[in-house]
Amino acid sequence: MRILILNADYPRFLAWLYRRAPNLAGAPYATQMAARNASLFGVADFYSRNFAGLGHTAADIHVNNPWMRAAWAREHGLAVTEPPPPGAPAARDAVPGWLQRAVAPFKPMLRPLARKVGLSPRLDAEAETILLAQIEDFKPDLVLNQDLFHVDTRLARRIKQIGRPILIGQVGIVPSRGEDWSAYDLMISQLLSVVHSFRNAGVRSEVVHLAFEPDILNVLPPAPERSIDISFVGAVSADHQQRVAQLEAVARKYDLKLFGSGLHTLPASSPLHRCYQGEVWGVEMYQALRASRVTLNSHIDMAGREAGNARLFEATGVGAFLLTDFKDNLDTLFAPEREVAAWRTVEDCLAQIERYLADDAARLSIAKAGQARTFAAHTFRRRVEEILAFVA
């Protein structure tokens, strides 16, 4: 089959990517795509390379990257409004990354916030025209839409009209009621609660978890010394109240290193300010995890009692010792206390940090077993096989 993956990037990541390579914005489309994938941020080309590894033709489109979009349009003879340079004010977007994946057509109460910070609810007309031209040019048999925010249901119906491809949507947020998902042949999510919501709306839906790409270990720089006792890599915000409470308690007792975003949303009195190490993306994120003796995880509050965030697989995949929040389904992914450690309360988290920092052998044994489990059960190759089995 010909398989096309649609995705979108956080604006702050795009600013970082193009700032570190000033000439990239004017480079050919293929050059920009190669640089984007080499960053190893997010899912990079992990889906498409594994579809290709199974004998399919696969490609990615980053739907909200204006410099890639302009390059593709120029190379295909389409008129395009040239985007501003990456560092220009008009190109900057301070919208928190989590918000990109959490607005329309989900959680209607978030839509006013999106408007307040200037986030458009969908691609503009020119961006849509170019995206549809890209799809027409590729002629996919299957489209995997991983960004139901930028590519909303209205646009999904237009995509479905181009050759009638199998259309799959992937999302980790419970949809709002009343949305017309009929264009989709299948909705997948790492959360069973989301799957049930789609099924209750009459839409075929299945659980497909997130994953790790083992091939990145062949291209990452050598593993750094484990010079960080305790790390956390990720966002803090009002949507992470449990996470903030946990991290603040850890920060009061230990030398926590915090990498990520959203610190400006916390009061000046938060001890997390003195822990902050800046943002890390892709390669730098993996290196921060590898440099940690203990790395922490907690899910966004809306995940409820289910485990499934990307950090579970990223941390274990690179061989880090992961101390994660306990969830009802955690044992279906990893064996607690054998492949990851799990905390149930903040006090429990603090006690486990003390225990495992003092026990190198136990910590390293769990990290090794966690990596083996991820390699055996939680790779992108396994995930694309699951997806293909659902549409066979």
CSV table of C-alpha atoms in Angstrom, one decimal:
chain,number,residue,atom,x,y,z
A,1,MET,CA,0.0,0.0,0.0
A,2,ARG,CA,0.9,3.7,-0.3
A,3,ILE,CA,0.6,5.1,3.3
A,4,LEU,CA,0.7,8.7,4.2
A,5,ILE,CA,1.1,10.0,7.8
A,6,LEU,CA,-0.1,13.4,8.8
A,7,ASN,CA,1.3,15.1,11.8
A,8,ALA,CA,2.0,18.5,13.3
A,9,ASP,CA,4.8,19.9,15.4
A,10,TYR,CA,4.9,22.1,18.5
A,11,PRO,CA,5.6,25.7,17.5
A,12,ARG,CA,8.4,25.9,20.1
A,13,PHE,CA,10.0,22.9,18.5
A,14,LEU,CA,9.9,24.4,15.1
A,15,ALA,CA,11.4,27.6,16.4
A,16,TRP,CA,14.2,25.6,17.9
A,17,LEU,CA,14.8,23.5,14.8
A,18,TYR,CA,15.1,26.4,12.4
A,19,ARG,CA,17.0,28.6,14.8
A,20,ARG,CA,19.8,26.1,15.0
A,21,ALA,CA,20.0,25.9,11.2
A,22,PRO,CA,19.4,29.4,9.9
A,23,ASN,CA,19.5,28.4,6.2
A,24,LEU,CA,17.1,25.5,6.6
A,25,ALA,CA,13.9,27.5,6.0
A,26,GLY,CA,14.9,28.2,2.4
A,27,ALA,CA,16.3,24.7,1.7
A,28,PRO,CA,14.6,22.1,-0.5
A,29,TYR,CA,11.7,20.2,0.9
A,30,ALA,CA,13.7,16.9,1.1
A,31,THR,CA,16.5,18.7,3.0
A,32,GLN,CA,14.0,20.1,5.5
A,33,MET,CA,12.3,16.7,6.0
A,34,ALA,CA,15.7,15.1,6.6
A,35,ALA,CA,16.6,17.6,9.2
A,36,ARG,CA,13.2,17.3,10.9
A,37,ASN,CA,13.6,13.5,11.1
A,38,ALA,CA,17.2,13.7,12.2
A,39,SER,CA,16.1,15.6,15.3
A,40,LEU,CA,14.3,12.5,16.5
A,41,PHE,CA,11.7,14.6,18.1
A,42,GLY,CA,8.2,13.1,18.7
A,43,VAL,CA,7.5,10.2,16.3
A,44,ALA,CA,9.9,11.7,13.6
A,45,ASP,CA,9.6,9.2,10.7
A,46,PHE,CA,9.2,6.2,13.0
A,47,TYR,CA,5.8,5.2,11.6
A,48,SER,CA,6.7,5.7,7.9
A,49,ARG,CA,10.1,3.9,8.2
A,50,ASN,CA,8.4,0.9,9.7
A,51,PHE,CA,5.6,0.8,7.2
A,52,ALA,CA,8.3,0.9,4.6
A,53,GLY,CA,10.2,-1.8,6.4
A,54,LEU,CA,7.2,-4.1,5.9
A,55,GLY,CA,7.2,-3.4,2.1
A,56,HIS,CA,4.9,-0.5,1.8
A,57,THR,CA,5.5,3.0,0.3
A,58,ALA,CA,5.2,5.5,3.1
A,59,ALA,CA,5.7,9.2,3.6
A,60,ASP,CA,5.1,12.0,6.2
A,61,ILE,CA,3.6,15.4,6.0
A,62,HIS,CA,4.0,17.9,8.8
A,63,VAL,CA,0.9,19.9,8.2
A,64,ASN,CA,1.7,23.0,10.3
A,65,ASN,CA,5.3,23.6,9.1
A,66,PRO,CA,5.0,26.7,6.8
A,67,TRP,CA,8.6,26.4,5.5
A,68,MET,CA,8.3,22.8,4.4
A,69,ARG,CA,4.9,23.6,2.9
A,70,ALA,CA,6.3,26.6,1.0
A,71,ALA,CA,9.2,24.5,-0.3
A,72,TRP,CA,6.9,21.7,-1.5
A,73,ALA,CA,4.6,24.3,-3.2
A,74,ARG,CA,7.5,26.0,-5.0
A,75,GLU,CA,8.9,22.7,-6.2
A,76,HIS,CA,5.5,21.7,-7.6
A,77,GLY,CA,4.7,25.0,-9.3
A,78,LEU,CA,2.0,26.1,-6.9
A,79,ALA,CA,1.5,29.7,-5.8
A,80,VAL,CA,2.4,30.2,-2.1
A,81,THR,CA,2.6,33.1,0.3
A,82,GLU,CA,6.2,33.0,1.5
A,83,PRO,CA,6.2,32.5,5.3
A,84,PRO,CA,8.2,35.0,7.5
A,85,PRO,CA,11.7,34.0,8.6
A,86,PRO,CA,11.6,31.5,11.5
A,87,GLY,CA,12.7,34.1,14.0
A,88,ALA,CA,10.3,36.8,13.0
A,89,PRO,CA,7.5,37.8,15.4
A,90,ALA,CA,4.8,36.6,13.0
A,91,ALA,CA,6.4,33.1,12.9
A,92,ARG,CA,6.6,32.7,16.7
A,93,ASP,CA,3.8,30.9,18.5
A,94,ALA,CA,3.8,30.8,22.3
A,95,VAL,CA,1.0,28.4,22.5
A,96,PRO,CA,1.8,25.6,24.9
A,97,GLY,CA,2.5,22.4,23.1
A,98,TRP,CA,-0.1,20.4,25.0
A,99,LEU,CA,-2.8,22.8,23.7
A,100,GLN,CA,-2.2,22.0,20.1
A,101,ARG,CA,-3.5,18.4,20.7
A,102,ALA,CA,-6.2,19.3,23.1
A,103,VAL,CA,-8.6,21.7,21.4
A,104,ALA,CA,-11.2,21.4,18.7
A,105,PRO,CA,-12.9,19.0,18.1
A,106,PHE,CA,-12.1,18.0,21.7
A,107,LYS,CA,-12.9,19.5,25.1
A,108,PRO,CA,-15.1,22.4,24.0
A,109,MET,CA,-14.1,24.3,27.2
A,110,LEU,CA,-10.6,24.7,25.8
A,111,ARG,CA,-11.6,26.4,22.6
A,112,PRO,CA,-12.0,29.9,24.2
A,113,LEU,CA,-8.4,29.5,25.6
A,114,ALA,CA,-7.2,28.6,22.1
A,115,ARG,CA,-8.8,31.8,20.7
A,116,LYS,CA,-7.4,33.9,23.6
A,117,VAL,CA,-3.8,32.9,22.8
A,118,GLY,CA,-4.3,33.3,19.1
A,119,LEU,CA,-4.4,29.7,18.0
A,120,SER,CA,-6.3,29.2,14.8
A,121,PRO,CA,-8.7,26.2,15.0
A,122,ARG,CA,-7.6,24.9,11.7
A,123,LEU,CA,-5.2,25.3,8.8
A,124,ASP,CA,-5.8,28.4,6.7
A,125,ALA,CA,-7.2,28.1,3.1
A,126,GLU,CA,-3.8,28.2,1.4
A,127,ALA,CA,-2.3,25.6,3.8
A,128,GLU,CA,-5.4,23.3,3.1
A,129,THR,CA,-5.0,23.7,-0.6
A,130,ILE,CA,-1.3,22.7,-0.5
A,131,LEU,CA,-2.0,19.8,1.8
A,132,LEU,CA,-4.7,18.5,-0.5
A,133,ALA,CA,-2.4,18.9,-3.4
A,134,GLN,CA,0.3,16.9,-1.5
A,135,ILE,CA,-2.2,14.1,-0.9
A,136,GLU,CA,-3.4,14.1,-4.5
A,137,ASP,CA,0.2,13.9,-5.6
A,138,PHE,CA,1.0,11.0,-3.3
A,139,LYS,CA,-2.2,9.1,-4.0
A,140,PRO,CA,-2.4,7.2,-0.7
A,141,ASP,CA,-4.2,4.0,-0.1
A,142,LEU,CA,-4.2,4.7,3.6
A,143,VAL,CA,-3.9,8.0,5.6
A,144,LEU,CA,-3.0,8.0,9.2
A,145,ASN,CA,-4.0,11.4,10.7
A,146,GLN,CA,-2.1,11.9,14.0
A,147,ASP,CA,-3.3,15.5,14.4
A,148,LEU,CA,-7.1,15.8,14.6
A,149,PHE,CA,-6.7,19.4,15.7
A,150,HIS,CA,-5.2,20.9,12.5
A,151,VAL,CA,-6.8,18.3,10.3
A,152,ASP,CA,-10.3,18.5,11.6
A,153,THR,CA,-13.3,16.4,10.6
A,154,ARG,CA,-14.3,18.8,7.8
A,155,LEU,CA,-10.9,18.6,6.2
A,156,ALA,CA,-10.8,14.8,6.8
A,157,ARG,CA,-13.9,14.5,4.7
A,158,ARG,CA,-12.2,16.4,1.8
A,159,ILE,CA,-9.2,14.1,2.2
A,160,LYS,CA,-11.5,11.0,2.0
A,161,GLN,CA,-12.7,12.2,-1.4
A,162,ILE,CA,-9.2,12.0,-2.9
A,163,GLY,CA,-9.2,8.4,-4.1
A,164,ARG,CA,-11.2,7.1,-1.1
A,165,PRO,CA,-8.2,6.0,1.0
A,166,ILE,CA,-8.6,4.1,4.3
A,167,LEU,CA,-8.6,6.9,6.8
A,168,ILE,CA,-7.4,6.3,10.4
A,169,GLY,CA,-7.3,8.9,13.2
A,170,GLN,CA,-5.0,8.7,16.2
A,171,VAL,CA,-5.8,10.7,19.4
A,172,GLY,CA,-5.4,10.5,23.1
A,173,ILE,CA,-8.3,12.8,24.2
A,174,VAL,CA,-11.9,11.9,24.7
A,175,PRO,CA,-13.9,13.5,21.8
A,176,SER,CA,-16.8,15.9,22.4
A,177,ARG,CA,-20.3,14.6,21.6
A,178,GLY,CA,-22.0,15.3,18.4
A,179,GLU,CA,-18.9,15.4,16.1
A,180,ASP,CA,-19.2,13.7,12.8
A,181,TRP,CA,-16.5,11.1,12.6
A,182,SER,CA,-18.0,9.2,9.6
A,183,ALA,CA,-15.1,10.0,7.3
A,184,TYR,CA,-12.9,7.7,9.4
A,185,ASP,CA,-12.6,4.0,8.9
A,186,LEU,CA,-10.9,3.5,12.3
A,187,MET,CA,-9.9,5.6,15.3
A,188,ILE,CA,-7.0,4.5,17.4
A,189,SER,CA,-5.9,5.6,20.9
A,190,GLN,CA,-3.5,4.5,23.6
A,191,LEU,CA,-6.4,5.0,26.1
A,192,LEU,CA,-9.3,2.6,26.4
A,193,SER,CA,-11.5,5.4,27.7
A,194,VAL,CA,-11.1,7.2,24.4
A,195,VAL,CA,-11.7,4.0,22.4
A,196,HIS,CA,-15.0,3.5,24.4
A,197,SER,CA,-16.0,7.0,23.6
A,198,PHE,CA,-15.6,6.5,19.9
A,199,ARG,CA,-17.4,3.2,20.0
A,200,ASN,CA,-20.3,4.8,21.9
A,201,ALA,CA,-20.4,7.3,19.1
A,202,GLY,CA,-20.7,4.5,16.5
A,203,VAL,CA,-17.2,4.7,15.3
A,204,ARG,CA,-14.9,1.7,15.0
A,205,SER,CA,-12.1,2.2,17.5
A,206,GLU,CA,-9.2,0.1,18.8
A,207,VAL,CA,-6.4,0.5,21.4
A,208,VAL,CA,-2.9,1.1,19.8
A,209,HIS,CA,-0.3,2.2,22.3
A,210,LEU,CA,2.6,4.6,21.7
A,211,ALA,CA,6.0,3.2,21.1
A,212,PHE,CA,9.8,3.5,20.9
A,213,GLU,CA,12.1,3.2,17.8
A,214,PRO,CA,15.1,1.0,18.7
A,215,ASP,CA,17.0,2.2,15.6
A,216,ILE,CA,17.7,5.6,17.3
A,217,LEU,CA,20.2,4.0,19.5
A,218,ASN,CA,22.4,3.5,16.4
A,219,VAL,CA,22.4,7.3,15.8
A,220,LEU,CA,22.4,8.8,19.2
A,221,PRO,CA,25.7,10.1,20.5
A,222,PRO,CA,27.5,7.9,23.0
A,223,ALA,CA,25.6,7.5,26.3
A,224,PRO,CA,26.6,10.2,28.7
A,225,GLU,CA,27.7,9.6,32.3
A,226,ARG,CA,24.8,9.2,34.7
A,227,SER,CA,25.5,12.6,36.2
A,228,ILE,CA,21.9,13.5,37.1
A,229,ASP,CA,20.4,11.9,40.2
A,230,ILE,CA,16.8,12.6,39.4
A,231,SER,CA,15.2,14.1,36.2
A,232,PHE,CA,11.9,14.9,34.8
A,233,VAL,CA,11.4,15.7,31.1
A,234,GLY,CA,8.0,17.1,30.1
A,235,ALA,CA,5.5,19.9,30.6
A,236,VAL,CA,4.1,21.4,33.8
A,237,SER,CA,0.8,23.3,33.7
A,238,ALA,CA,-2.7,23.5,35.2
A,239,ASP,CA,-3.5,20.3,33.4
A,240,HIS,CA,-0.7,18.5,35.4
A,241,GLN,CA,-1.7,19.1,39.0
A,242,GLN,CA,-0.7,15.7,40.2
A,243,ARG,CA,2.6,16.0,38.4
A,244,VAL,CA,3.3,19.4,39.8
A,245,ALA,CA,2.6,18.3,43.3
A,246,GLN,CA,4.8,15.3,42.9
A,247,LEU,CA,7.7,17.2,41.4
A,248,GLU,CA,7.5,20.0,44.0
A,249,ALA,CA,7.8,17.5,46.7
A,250,VAL,CA,10.8,15.8,45.1
A,251,ALA,CA,12.4,19.2,44.5
A,252,ARG,CA,12.1,20.1,48.2
A,253,LYS,CA,14.1,16.9,49.2
A,254,TYR,CA,16.3,16.1,46.2
A,255,ASP,CA,18.4,17.7,43.5
A,256,LEU,CA,15.8,17.4,40.8
A,257,LYS,CA,16.7,18.5,37.2
A,258,LEU,CA,13.6,19.6,35.3
A,259,PHE,CA,13.6,19.8,31.5
A,260,GLY,CA,10.6,21.0,29.6
A,261,SER,CA,8.0,23.7,29.3
A,262,GLY,CA,5.3,25.6,31.2
A,263,LEU,CA,7.3,26.7,34.2
A,264,HIS,CA,6.0,30.2,33.7
A,265,THR,CA,2.6,29.0,34.7
A,266,LEU,CA,3.7,28.2,38.2
A,267,PRO,CA,3.9,30.7,41.1
A,268,ALA,CA,7.3,32.3,41.8
A,269,SER,CA,7.3,30.4,45.1
A,270,SER,CA,7.4,27.0,43.4
A,271,PRO,CA,10.7,25.1,44.1
A,272,LEU,CA,10.6,23.9,40.5
A,273,HIS,CA,12.1,27.2,39.3
A,274,ARG,CA,15.5,26.5,40.8
A,275,CYS,CA,15.4,23.0,39.2
A,276,TYR,CA,14.8,24.2,35.6
A,277,GLN,CA,17.3,23.2,33.0
A,278,GLY,CA,15.5,24.5,29.9
A,279,GLU,CA,13.8,22.6,27.0
A,280,VAL,CA,15.2,19.6,25.3
A,281,TRP,CA,14.0,18.1,22.1
A,282,GLY,CA,14.6,14.8,20.4
A,283,VAL,CA,18.3,13.8,20.7
A,284,GLU,CA,18.9,16.1,23.6
A,285,MET,CA,15.8,14.7,25.4
A,286,TYR,CA,17.0,11.1,25.0
A,287,GLN,CA,20.5,12.1,26.3
A,288,ALA,CA,19.0,13.8,29.4
A,289,LEU,CA,17.1,10.5,30.1
A,290,ARG,CA,20.2,8.5,29.6
A,291,ALA,CA,22.2,10.7,31.9
A,292,SER,CA,19.7,10.2,34.8
A,293,ARG,CA,20.0,7.6,37.6
A,294,VAL,CA,16.3,8.0,38.1
A,295,THR,CA,13.9,9.6,35.7
A,296,LEU,CA,10.3,10.4,36.8
A,297,ASN,CA,7.0,10.0,35.0
A,298,SER,CA,3.4,11.1,35.7
A,299,HIS,CA,0.5,11.3,33.3
A,300,ILE,CA,-1.5,14.3,32.4
A,301,ASP,CA,-4.5,14.6,34.8
A,302,MET,CA,-7.0,13.8,32.0
A,303,ALA,CA,-5.5,10.4,31.5
A,304,GLY,CA,-7.3,9.3,34.6
A,305,ARG,CA,-6.4,5.8,35.8
A,306,GLU,CA,-4.8,4.7,32.5
A,307,ALA,CA,-1.1,4.6,31.6
A,308,GLY,CA,0.1,5.1,28.1
A,309,ASN,CA,2.1,8.3,27.6
A,310,ALA,CA,5.2,8.5,25.3
A,311,ARG,CA,7.6,8.9,28.2
A,312,LEU,CA,7.0,5.3,29.4
A,313,PHE,CA,8.5,4.0,26.1
A,314,GLU,CA,11.1,6.7,25.5
A,315,ALA,CA,12.7,6.3,28.9
A,316,THR,CA,12.7,2.6,29.0
A,317,GLY,CA,13.7,2.4,25.4
A,318,VAL,CA,17.0,4.2,26.0
A,319,GLY,CA,17.7,2.1,29.1
A,320,ALA,CA,16.8,4.6,31.8
A,321,PHE,CA,15.4,3.6,35.2
A,322,LEU,CA,11.8,4.8,35.2
A,323,LEU,CA,9.8,5.7,38.3
A,324,THR,CA,6.2,6.2,37.0
A,325,ASP,CA,2.8,6.8,38.5
A,326,PHE,CA,0.8,3.7,39.2
A,327,LYS,CA,-2.2,3.2,36.9
A,328,ASP,CA,-4.7,0.4,36.7
A,329,ASN,CA,-3.4,-0.9,33.4
A,330,LEU,CA,0.3,-0.4,34.0
A,331,ASP,CA,0.9,-4.2,34.4
A,332,THR,CA,-0.3,-4.8,30.9
A,333,LEU,CA,2.6,-2.7,29.6
A,334,PHE,CA,5.3,-3.3,32.2
A,335,ALA,CA,5.8,-5.4,35.2
A,336,PRO,CA,5.9,-3.0,38.2
A,337,GLU,CA,9.0,-3.5,40.3
A,338,ARG,CA,10.7,-5.7,37.7
A,339,GLU,CA,10.6,-3.5,34.5
A,340,VAL,CA,9.7,-0.1,36.0
A,341,ALA,CA,9.1,1.2,39.5
A,342,ALA,CA,5.7,2.6,40.3
A,343,TRP,CA,4.6,5.1,42.9
A,344,ARG,CA,1.1,5.5,44.3
A,345,THR,CA,1.4,8.6,46.5
A,346,VAL,CA,3.9,11.4,46.7
A,347,GLU,CA,5.3,10.0,49.9
A,348,ASP,CA,5.7,6.6,48.2
A,349,CYS,CA,7.5,8.4,45.3
A,350,LEU,CA,10.0,10.0,47.7
A,351,ALA,CA,10.6,6.7,49.5
A,352,GLN,CA,11.3,4.9,46.2
A,353,ILE,CA,13.7,7.5,45.1
A,354,GLU,CA,15.6,7.1,48.3
A,355,ARG,CA,15.5,3.3,48.0
A,356,TYR,CA,16.7,3.1,44.4
A,357,LEU,CA,19.4,5.8,44.6
A,358,ALA,CA,20.9,3.7,47.3
A,359,ASP,CA,20.6,0.4,45.4
A,360,ASP,CA,22.6,0.5,42.1
A,361,ALA,CA,22.1,-3.2,41.4
A,362,ALA,CA,18.3,-3.1,41.7
A,363,ARG,CA,18.0,0.1,39.7
A,364,LEU,CA,20.2,-1.2,36.9
A,365,SER,CA,18.4,-4.6,36.8
A,366,ILE,CA,15.0,-2.9,36.5
A,367,ALA,CA,16.3,-0.5,33.8
A,368,LYS,CA,17.7,-3.4,31.8
A,369,ALA,CA,14.5,-5.4,32.1
A,370,GLY,CA,12.4,-2.4,31.2
A,371,GLN,CA,14.4,-1.8,28.0
A,372,ALA,CA,14.1,-5.5,27.1
A,373,ARG,CA,10.3,-5.3,27.5
A,374,THR,CA,10.1,-2.2,25.3
A,375,PHE,CA,12.2,-3.8,22.6
A,376,ALA,CA,10.0,-7.0,22.7
A,377,ALA,CA,6.5,-5.4,22.9
A,378,HIS,CA,6.5,-1.6,22.4
A,379,THR,CA,8.4,-0.8,19.2
A,380,PHE,CA,7.0,1.1,16.3
A,381,ARG,CA,7.3,-2.0,14.1
A,382,ARG,CA,4.9,-3.8,16.5
A,383,ARG,CA,2.5,-0.8,16.3
A,384,VAL,CA,2.4,-0.6,12.5
A,385,GLU,CA,1.8,-4.4,12.4
A,386,GLU,CA,-1.2,-3.9,14.7
A,387,ILE,CA,-2.5,-1.0,12.6
A,388,LEU,CA,-2.2,-3.1,9.4
A,389,ALA,CA,-3.9,-6.1,11.0
A,390,PHE,CA,-6.9,-3.9,11.9
A,391,VAL,CA,-7.4,-2.8,8.2
A,392,ALA,CA,-6.5,-6.1,6.6
